[in-house]
XYZ file of C-alpha atoms in Angstrom:
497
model
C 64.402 -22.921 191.590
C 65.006 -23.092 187.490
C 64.959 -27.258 186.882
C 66.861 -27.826 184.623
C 65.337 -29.830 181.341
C 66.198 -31.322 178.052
C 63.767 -30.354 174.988
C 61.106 -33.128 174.699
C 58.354 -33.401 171.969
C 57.568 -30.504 170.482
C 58.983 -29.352 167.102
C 61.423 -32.695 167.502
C 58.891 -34.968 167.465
C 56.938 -33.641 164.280
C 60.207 -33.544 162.201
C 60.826 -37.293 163.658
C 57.467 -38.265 163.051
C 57.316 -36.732 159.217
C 60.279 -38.113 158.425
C 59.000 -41.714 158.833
C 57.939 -43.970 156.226
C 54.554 -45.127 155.667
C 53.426 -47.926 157.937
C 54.172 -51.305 156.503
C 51.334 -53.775 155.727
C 49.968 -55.998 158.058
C 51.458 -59.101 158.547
C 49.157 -61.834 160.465
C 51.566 -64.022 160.448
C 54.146 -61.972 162.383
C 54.885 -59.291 165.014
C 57.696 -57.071 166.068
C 58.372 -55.360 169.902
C 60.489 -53.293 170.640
C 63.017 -52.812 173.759
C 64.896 -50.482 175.228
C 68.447 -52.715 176.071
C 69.844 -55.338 174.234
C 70.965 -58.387 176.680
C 74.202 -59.232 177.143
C 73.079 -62.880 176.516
C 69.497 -65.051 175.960
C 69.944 -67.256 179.284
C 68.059 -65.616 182.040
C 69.109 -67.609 184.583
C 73.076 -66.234 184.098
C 73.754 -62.953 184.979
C 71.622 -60.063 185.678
C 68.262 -61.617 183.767
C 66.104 -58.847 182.862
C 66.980 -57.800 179.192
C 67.104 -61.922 178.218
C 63.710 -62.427 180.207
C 62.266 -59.930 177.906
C 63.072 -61.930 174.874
C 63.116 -65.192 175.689
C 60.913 -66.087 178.954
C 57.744 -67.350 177.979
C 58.619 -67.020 174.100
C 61.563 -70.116 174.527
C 62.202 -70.407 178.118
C 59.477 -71.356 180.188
C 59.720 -72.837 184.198
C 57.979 -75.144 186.639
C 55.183 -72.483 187.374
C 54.750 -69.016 185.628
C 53.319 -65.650 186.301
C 50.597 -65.045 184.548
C 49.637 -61.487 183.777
C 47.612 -60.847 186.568
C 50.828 -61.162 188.697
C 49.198 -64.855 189.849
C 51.180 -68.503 189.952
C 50.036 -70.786 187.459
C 51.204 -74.129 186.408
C 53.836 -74.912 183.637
C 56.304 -77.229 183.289
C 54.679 -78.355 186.922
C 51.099 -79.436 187.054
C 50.707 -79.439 190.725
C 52.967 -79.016 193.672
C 52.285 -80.086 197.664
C 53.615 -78.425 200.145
C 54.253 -79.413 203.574
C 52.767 -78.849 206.518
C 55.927 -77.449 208.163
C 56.738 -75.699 204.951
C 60.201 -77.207 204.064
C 58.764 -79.389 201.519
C 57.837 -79.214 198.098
C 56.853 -81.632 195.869
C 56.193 -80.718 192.141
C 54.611 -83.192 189.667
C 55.838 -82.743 186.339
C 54.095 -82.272 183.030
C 54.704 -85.519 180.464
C 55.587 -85.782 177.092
C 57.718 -82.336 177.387
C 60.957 -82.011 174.803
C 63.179 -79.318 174.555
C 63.804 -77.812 171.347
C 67.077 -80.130 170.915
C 64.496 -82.748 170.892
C 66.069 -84.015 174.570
C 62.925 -84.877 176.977
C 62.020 -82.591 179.937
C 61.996 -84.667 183.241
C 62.764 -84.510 187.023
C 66.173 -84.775 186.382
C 66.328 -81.514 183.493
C 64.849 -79.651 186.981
C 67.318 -81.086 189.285
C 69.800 -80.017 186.963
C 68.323 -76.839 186.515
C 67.872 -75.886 190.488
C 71.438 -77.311 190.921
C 72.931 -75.067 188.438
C 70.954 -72.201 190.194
C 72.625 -72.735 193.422
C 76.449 -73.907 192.756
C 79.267 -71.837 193.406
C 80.187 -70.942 190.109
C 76.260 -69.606 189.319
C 76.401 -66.434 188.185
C 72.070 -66.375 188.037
C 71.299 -62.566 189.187
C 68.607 -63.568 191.854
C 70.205 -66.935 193.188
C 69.727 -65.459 196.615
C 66.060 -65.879 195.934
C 66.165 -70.025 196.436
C 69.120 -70.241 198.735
C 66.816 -71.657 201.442
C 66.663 -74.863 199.039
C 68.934 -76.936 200.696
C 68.355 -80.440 199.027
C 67.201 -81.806 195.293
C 65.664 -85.195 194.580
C 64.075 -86.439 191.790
C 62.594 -89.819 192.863
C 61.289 -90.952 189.044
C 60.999 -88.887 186.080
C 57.494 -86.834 186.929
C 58.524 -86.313 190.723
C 60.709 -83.486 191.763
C 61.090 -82.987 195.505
C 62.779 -79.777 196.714
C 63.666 -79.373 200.382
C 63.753 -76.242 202.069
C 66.437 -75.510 205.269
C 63.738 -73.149 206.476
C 60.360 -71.258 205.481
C 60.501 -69.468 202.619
C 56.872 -67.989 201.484
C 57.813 -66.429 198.351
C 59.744 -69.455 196.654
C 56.961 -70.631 194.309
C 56.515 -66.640 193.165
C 60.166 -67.078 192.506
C 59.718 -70.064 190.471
C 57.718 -68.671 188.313
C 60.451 -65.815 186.980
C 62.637 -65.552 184.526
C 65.604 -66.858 186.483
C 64.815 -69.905 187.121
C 63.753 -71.084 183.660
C 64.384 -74.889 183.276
C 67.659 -75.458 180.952
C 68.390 -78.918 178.987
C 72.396 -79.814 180.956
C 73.321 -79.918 177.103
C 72.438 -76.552 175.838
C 73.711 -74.744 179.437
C 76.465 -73.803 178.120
C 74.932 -72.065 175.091
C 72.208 -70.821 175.936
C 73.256 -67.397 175.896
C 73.706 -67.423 172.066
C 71.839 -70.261 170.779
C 69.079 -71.017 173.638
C 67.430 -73.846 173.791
C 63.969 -73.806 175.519
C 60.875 -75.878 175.844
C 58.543 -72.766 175.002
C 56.512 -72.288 171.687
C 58.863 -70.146 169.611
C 62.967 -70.847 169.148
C 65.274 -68.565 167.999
C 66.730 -68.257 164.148
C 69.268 -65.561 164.407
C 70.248 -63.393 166.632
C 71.663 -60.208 165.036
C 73.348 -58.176 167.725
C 73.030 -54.281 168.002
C 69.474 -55.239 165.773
C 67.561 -58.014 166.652
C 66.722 -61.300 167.433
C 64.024 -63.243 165.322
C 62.191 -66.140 166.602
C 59.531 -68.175 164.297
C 57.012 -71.408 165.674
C 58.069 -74.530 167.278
C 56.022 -77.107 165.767
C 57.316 -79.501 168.733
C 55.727 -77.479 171.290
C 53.631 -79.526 174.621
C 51.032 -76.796 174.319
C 48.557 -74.782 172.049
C 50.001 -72.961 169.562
C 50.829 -69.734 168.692
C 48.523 -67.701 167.038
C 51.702 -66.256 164.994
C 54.410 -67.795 163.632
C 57.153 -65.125 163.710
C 58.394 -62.908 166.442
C 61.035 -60.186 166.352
C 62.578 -58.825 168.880
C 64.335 -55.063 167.939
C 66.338 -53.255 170.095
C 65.754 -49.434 170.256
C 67.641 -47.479 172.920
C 66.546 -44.214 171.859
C 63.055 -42.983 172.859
C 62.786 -41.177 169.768
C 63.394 -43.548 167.947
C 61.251 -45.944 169.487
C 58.394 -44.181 169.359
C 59.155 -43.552 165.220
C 59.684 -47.186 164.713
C 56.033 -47.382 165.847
C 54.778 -44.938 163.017
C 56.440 -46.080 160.478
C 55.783 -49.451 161.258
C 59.215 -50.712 162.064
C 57.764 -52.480 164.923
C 53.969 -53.325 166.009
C 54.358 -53.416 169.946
C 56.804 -51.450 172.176
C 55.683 -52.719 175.788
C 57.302 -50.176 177.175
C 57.816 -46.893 175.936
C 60.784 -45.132 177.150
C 59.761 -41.714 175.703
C 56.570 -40.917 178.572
C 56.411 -37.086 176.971
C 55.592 -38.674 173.177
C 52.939 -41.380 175.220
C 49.934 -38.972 175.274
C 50.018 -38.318 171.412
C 49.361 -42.339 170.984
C 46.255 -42.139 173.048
C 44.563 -40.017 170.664
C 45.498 -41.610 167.366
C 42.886 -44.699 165.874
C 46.019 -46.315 164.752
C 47.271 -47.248 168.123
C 46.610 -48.898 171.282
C 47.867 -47.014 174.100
C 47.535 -48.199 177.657
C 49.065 -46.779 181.024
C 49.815 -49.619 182.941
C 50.921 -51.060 186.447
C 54.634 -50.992 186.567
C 57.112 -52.873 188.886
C 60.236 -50.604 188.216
C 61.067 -48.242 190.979
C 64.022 -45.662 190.330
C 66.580 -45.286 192.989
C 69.620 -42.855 193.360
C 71.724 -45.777 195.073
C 74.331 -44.655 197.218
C 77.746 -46.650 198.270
C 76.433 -47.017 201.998
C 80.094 -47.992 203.075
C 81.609 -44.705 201.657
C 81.884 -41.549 203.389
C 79.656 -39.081 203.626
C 76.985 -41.825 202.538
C 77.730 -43.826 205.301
C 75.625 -41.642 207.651
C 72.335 -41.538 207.829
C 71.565 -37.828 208.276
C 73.298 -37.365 205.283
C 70.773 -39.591 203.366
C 68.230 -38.050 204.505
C 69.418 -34.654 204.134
C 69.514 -35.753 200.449
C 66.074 -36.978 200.271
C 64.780 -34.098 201.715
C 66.497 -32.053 199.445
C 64.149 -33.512 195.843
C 61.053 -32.259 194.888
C 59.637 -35.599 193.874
C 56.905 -34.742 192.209
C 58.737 -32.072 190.101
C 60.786 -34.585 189.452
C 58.347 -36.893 187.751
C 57.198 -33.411 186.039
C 59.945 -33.197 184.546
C 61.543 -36.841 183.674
C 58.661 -38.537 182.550
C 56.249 -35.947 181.860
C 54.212 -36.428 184.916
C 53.611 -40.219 184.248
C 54.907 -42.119 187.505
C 54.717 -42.159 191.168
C 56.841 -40.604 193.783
C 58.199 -42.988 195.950
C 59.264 -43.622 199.842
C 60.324 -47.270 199.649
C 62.045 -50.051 197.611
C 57.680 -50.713 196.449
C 55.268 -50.179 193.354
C 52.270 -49.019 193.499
C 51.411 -51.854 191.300
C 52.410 -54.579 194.315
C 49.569 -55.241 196.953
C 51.732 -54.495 199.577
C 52.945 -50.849 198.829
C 52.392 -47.997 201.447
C 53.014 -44.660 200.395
C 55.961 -43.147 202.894
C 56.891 -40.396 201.080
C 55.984 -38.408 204.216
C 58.737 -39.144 206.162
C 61.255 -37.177 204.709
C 59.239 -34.641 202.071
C 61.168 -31.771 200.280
C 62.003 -29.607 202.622
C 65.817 -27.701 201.568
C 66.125 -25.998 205.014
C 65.646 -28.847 207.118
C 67.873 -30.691 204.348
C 70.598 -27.899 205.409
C 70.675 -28.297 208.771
C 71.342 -32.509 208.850
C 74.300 -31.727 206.885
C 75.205 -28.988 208.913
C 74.522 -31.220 212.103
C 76.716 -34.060 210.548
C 79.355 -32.067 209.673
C 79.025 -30.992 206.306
C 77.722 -27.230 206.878
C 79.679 -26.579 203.614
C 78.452 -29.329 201.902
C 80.469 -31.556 199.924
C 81.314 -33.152 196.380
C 80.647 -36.864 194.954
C 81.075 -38.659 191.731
C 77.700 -39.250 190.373
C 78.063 -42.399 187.867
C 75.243 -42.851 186.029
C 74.119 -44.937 183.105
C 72.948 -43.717 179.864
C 69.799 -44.432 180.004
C 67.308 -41.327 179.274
C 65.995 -41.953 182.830
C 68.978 -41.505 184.484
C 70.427 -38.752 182.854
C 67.368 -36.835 183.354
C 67.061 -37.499 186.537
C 70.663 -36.923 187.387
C 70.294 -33.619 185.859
C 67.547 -32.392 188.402
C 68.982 -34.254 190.812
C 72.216 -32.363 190.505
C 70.277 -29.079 190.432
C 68.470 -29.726 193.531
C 71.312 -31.229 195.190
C 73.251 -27.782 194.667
C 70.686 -25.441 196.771
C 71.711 -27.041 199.688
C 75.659 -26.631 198.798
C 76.004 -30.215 197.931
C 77.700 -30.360 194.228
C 77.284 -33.668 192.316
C 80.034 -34.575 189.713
C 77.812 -36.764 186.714
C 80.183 -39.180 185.126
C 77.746 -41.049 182.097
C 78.535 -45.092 182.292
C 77.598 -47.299 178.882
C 75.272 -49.552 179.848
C 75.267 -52.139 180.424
C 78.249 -53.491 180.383
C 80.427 -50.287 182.076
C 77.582 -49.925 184.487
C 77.057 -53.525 185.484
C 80.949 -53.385 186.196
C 81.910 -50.673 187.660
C 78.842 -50.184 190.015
C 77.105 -53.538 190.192
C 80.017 -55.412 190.161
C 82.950 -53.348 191.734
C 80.907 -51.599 193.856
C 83.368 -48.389 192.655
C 81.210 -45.428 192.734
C 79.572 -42.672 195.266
C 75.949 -42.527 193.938
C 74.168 -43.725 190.782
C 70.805 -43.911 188.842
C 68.791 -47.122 188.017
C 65.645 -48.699 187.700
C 64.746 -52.081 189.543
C 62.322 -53.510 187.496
C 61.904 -56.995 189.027
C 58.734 -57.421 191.041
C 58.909 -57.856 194.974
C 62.805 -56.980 194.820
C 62.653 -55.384 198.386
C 64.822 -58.107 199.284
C 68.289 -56.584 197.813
C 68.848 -54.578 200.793
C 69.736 -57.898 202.326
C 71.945 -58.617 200.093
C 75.804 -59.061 200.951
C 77.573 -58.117 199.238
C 75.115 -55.737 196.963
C 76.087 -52.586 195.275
C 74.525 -50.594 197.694
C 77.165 -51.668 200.450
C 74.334 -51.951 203.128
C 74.714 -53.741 206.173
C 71.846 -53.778 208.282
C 71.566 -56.812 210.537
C 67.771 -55.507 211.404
C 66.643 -55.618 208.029
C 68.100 -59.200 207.502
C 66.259 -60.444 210.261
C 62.707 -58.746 209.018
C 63.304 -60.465 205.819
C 63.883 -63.922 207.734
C 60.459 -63.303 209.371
C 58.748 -62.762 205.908
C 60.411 -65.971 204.979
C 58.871 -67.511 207.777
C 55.642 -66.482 207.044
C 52.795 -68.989 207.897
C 50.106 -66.621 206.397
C 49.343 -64.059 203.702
C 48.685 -61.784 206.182
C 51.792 -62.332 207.934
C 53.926 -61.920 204.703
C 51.760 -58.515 203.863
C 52.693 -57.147 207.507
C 56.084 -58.548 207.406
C 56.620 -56.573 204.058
C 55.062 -53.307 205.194
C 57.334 -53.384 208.161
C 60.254 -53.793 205.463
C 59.179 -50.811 203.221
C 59.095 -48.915 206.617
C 62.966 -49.522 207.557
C 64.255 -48.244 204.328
C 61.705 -45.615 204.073
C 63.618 -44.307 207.529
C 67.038 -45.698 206.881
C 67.387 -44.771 203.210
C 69.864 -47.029 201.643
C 69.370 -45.405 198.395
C 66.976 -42.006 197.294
C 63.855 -43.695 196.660
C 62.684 -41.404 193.732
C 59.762 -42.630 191.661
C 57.847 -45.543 190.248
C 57.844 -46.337 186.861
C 54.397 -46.816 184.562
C 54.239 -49.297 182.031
C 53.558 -47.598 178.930
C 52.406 -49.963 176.257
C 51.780 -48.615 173.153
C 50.669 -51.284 170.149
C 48.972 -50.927 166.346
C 45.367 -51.392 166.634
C 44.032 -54.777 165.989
C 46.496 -56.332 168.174
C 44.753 -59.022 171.036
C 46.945 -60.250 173.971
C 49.784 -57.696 174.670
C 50.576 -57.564 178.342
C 49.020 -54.112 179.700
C 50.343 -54.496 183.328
C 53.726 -55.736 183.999
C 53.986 -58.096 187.193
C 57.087 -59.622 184.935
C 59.290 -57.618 182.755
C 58.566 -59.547 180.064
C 57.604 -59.297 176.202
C 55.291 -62.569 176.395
C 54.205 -63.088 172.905
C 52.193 -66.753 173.539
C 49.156 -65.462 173.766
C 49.513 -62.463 170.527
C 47.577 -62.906 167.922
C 45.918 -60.220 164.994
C 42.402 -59.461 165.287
C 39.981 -60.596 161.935
């Protein structure tokens, strides 16, 4: 079959890249990144947190234990923590002479407050399912904070150490998503929406100092763009290159550092599992059977990524390739639909956002989707704010395009309610017994088994993994090659002598 493609380097990308300016001097003093979305607001722990984690955690935000970029738990705000026997105990013991950028101190009640806030009613914190299983808060004297658990859960301190649950000063809460307030090494000076946000030093920061004392944070939407910002020296760093065809011409130029590394984004084609014809399985499958995964990566992001089975990287420790269970095959795709009904085929609304991703992917999508008489409608959704509403929130849509880039995520399935609409009493109980797990090998088994009921259940097309494509300027120490966090952690950046 003819895929169907949109023009990508090429002649576009030399008139782009001659256009540019010359590369601005060196400043050791400062760095720019790059992003692809500008976030609705700078508080991570409100809404959906991954565009404000990019700016702010680490840089201002920081949270009883961290990730580090090895994907491990390290201690923060926290210098130790027991845990229980049984498991339904934590007890954290708190760093000392910690003051938020307000100059208010850091103490067990600032976390109380914090965990609190996570889990009230009126939280609106994107993964506040995550610490649900804390079921009581104490903070006994100012260096003691004692969390109590109603039952197992073996992936709360990973979950501490995100974005999300960030500690917040009670006075700033309300603020925070324009003028945060954070204990980290660098606060914000201005935030200049549809541009930028710049950041500069902290001189009250608890720990070492930055190597640099100015950040910038630019917001780039456009992969061209992004990648012409970089040669004209708009921006030093763009973690994350959204333009994968224009990666391969940074590898080979002196002036750049260019690095293809571990991702934790997997793109889905979510489906409205509560919707007719989604609602049955066959048709799912029939779907899934229906792409050509690897062209699909081919064609979307020039080859760089990984087809997918499951709601899993290749970048977590726990991912199985399933891809196998329901490969491109268009004939077999045609008879599930005919066996459920749909021997015609049939039509859906296809609302995706306008991200290059997704429209790319919708586009080949629709293509393949049409040999087996199945014709998909693509309505384009600004994101995020249309998107987040309509689909996230709402739940008013047949099928859609995004990327989940939050690490060990497996657990939205579970979710109710969740945009996916997917009810599936068997894979709420196998994510109980992960909670319960005693073990690291019982959590690994517990999460293979997991990958395995979507992989055969298909809540949403489970289409590829995403690389991390970092590209930086040469000379540049520190920058993040894998991405265990979606983060832009600048703590650690510094200029090379």
């Amino acid at each position: 079959m003819t895929i169907p493609h949109r023009p990508l380097a090429g002649a576009c990308l030399a008139i782009i890249l001659s256009a540019t300016a010359p590369a601005r001097a060196q400043d050791a003093d400062a760095v720019t990144f790059a992003q692809s979305v500008e976030p609705q607001g700078l508080d991570p722990t409100v809404s959906s947190p991954v565009a404000a984690g990019q700016v702010t955690w680490q840089n201002v935000f920081e949270g009883l234990v961290a990730m580090d970029r090895d994907g491990r738990i390290v201690p923060q705000l926290a210098t130790e923590w027991a845990i229980a026997d049984d498991g339904l105990t934590y007890t954290f013991t708190l760093r000392d002479g910690v003051i938020f950028q307000n100059g208010k101190a850091f103490d067990s009640a600032t976390a109380k407050f914090t965990i609190e806030r996570i889990l009230s009613e009126t939280s609106t914190n994107g993964q506040k399912a995550n610490y649900t299983a804390i079921a009581d808060v104490q903070a006994p004297d100012p260096a003691t904070l004692i969390l109590t658990l109603s039952e197992r859960n073996a992936d709360l301190l990973y979950w501490l150490g995100h974005p999300a649950a960030v500690m917040v000063e009670p006075s700033s809460a309300e603020t925070n998503g324009t003028a945060p307030v954070g204990t980290g090494p660098f606060k914000v000076d201005e935030w200049r929406k549809g541009d930028r946000v710049i950041m500069s030093a902290w001189d009250g920061y608890w720990g070492e100092a930055p190597a640099i004392s100015r950040v910038t944070a630019r917001f780039i939407g456009d992969a061209q763009a992004q990648a012409a910002a970089l040669q004209s020296g708009q921006v030093d760093i763009v973690g994350d290159l959204s333009a994968p065809e224009l990666f391969d011409q940074f590898t080979t130029d002196p002036a750049f550092t260019a690095v293809a590394g571990a991702g934790e984004m997997e793109v889905v084609a979510g489906m409205n599992n509560d919707r007719p014809p989604f609602d049955d399985p066959r048709v799912r499958q029939a779907l899934m059977m229906a792409i050509d995964r690897p062209d699909l990566v081919q064609v979307v992001s020039a080859g760089q990524g990984t087809p997918i089975g499951s709601h899993f990287s290749p970048a977590n420790p726990f991912y199985q390739d399933l891809t196998a269970l329901f490969p491109y095959d268009p004939e077999k795709a045609k008879a599930l639909l005919a066996e459920a009904g749909h021997a015609e085929g049939f039509s859906f609304d296809f609302k995706v956002p306008n991200r290059d991703y997704a429209q790319r992917s919708a586009e080949i999508l629709q293509a393949f989707f049409a040999q087996v008489g199945v014709t998909a409608n693509i309505q384009t959704s600004d994101f995020p704010a249309a998107w987040i509403q309509d689909v996230f929130t709402d739940r008013n849509y047949d099928m859609t395009i995004i990327g989940h880039a939050e690490p060990l995520d497996i657990g939205i399935y579970a979710r109710d309610p969740y945009y996916f609409n997917y009810d599936s009493p068997a894979f709420r109980d196998q994510m109980a017994t992960i909670a319960a797990a005693t073990s690291e090998e019982e959590r690994a088994a517990g999460y293979q088994a997991a990958q395995d009921m979507l992989a055969r259940d298909l809540p949403a097309l489970f289409l590829f993994s995403y690389p991390k494509l970092g590209v930086w300027k040469a000379g540049l120490e520190g920058v993040w090659e894998n991405g265990p966090v979606p983060a832009n952690d600048m703590t650690d950046i510094r200029w090379s002598q």
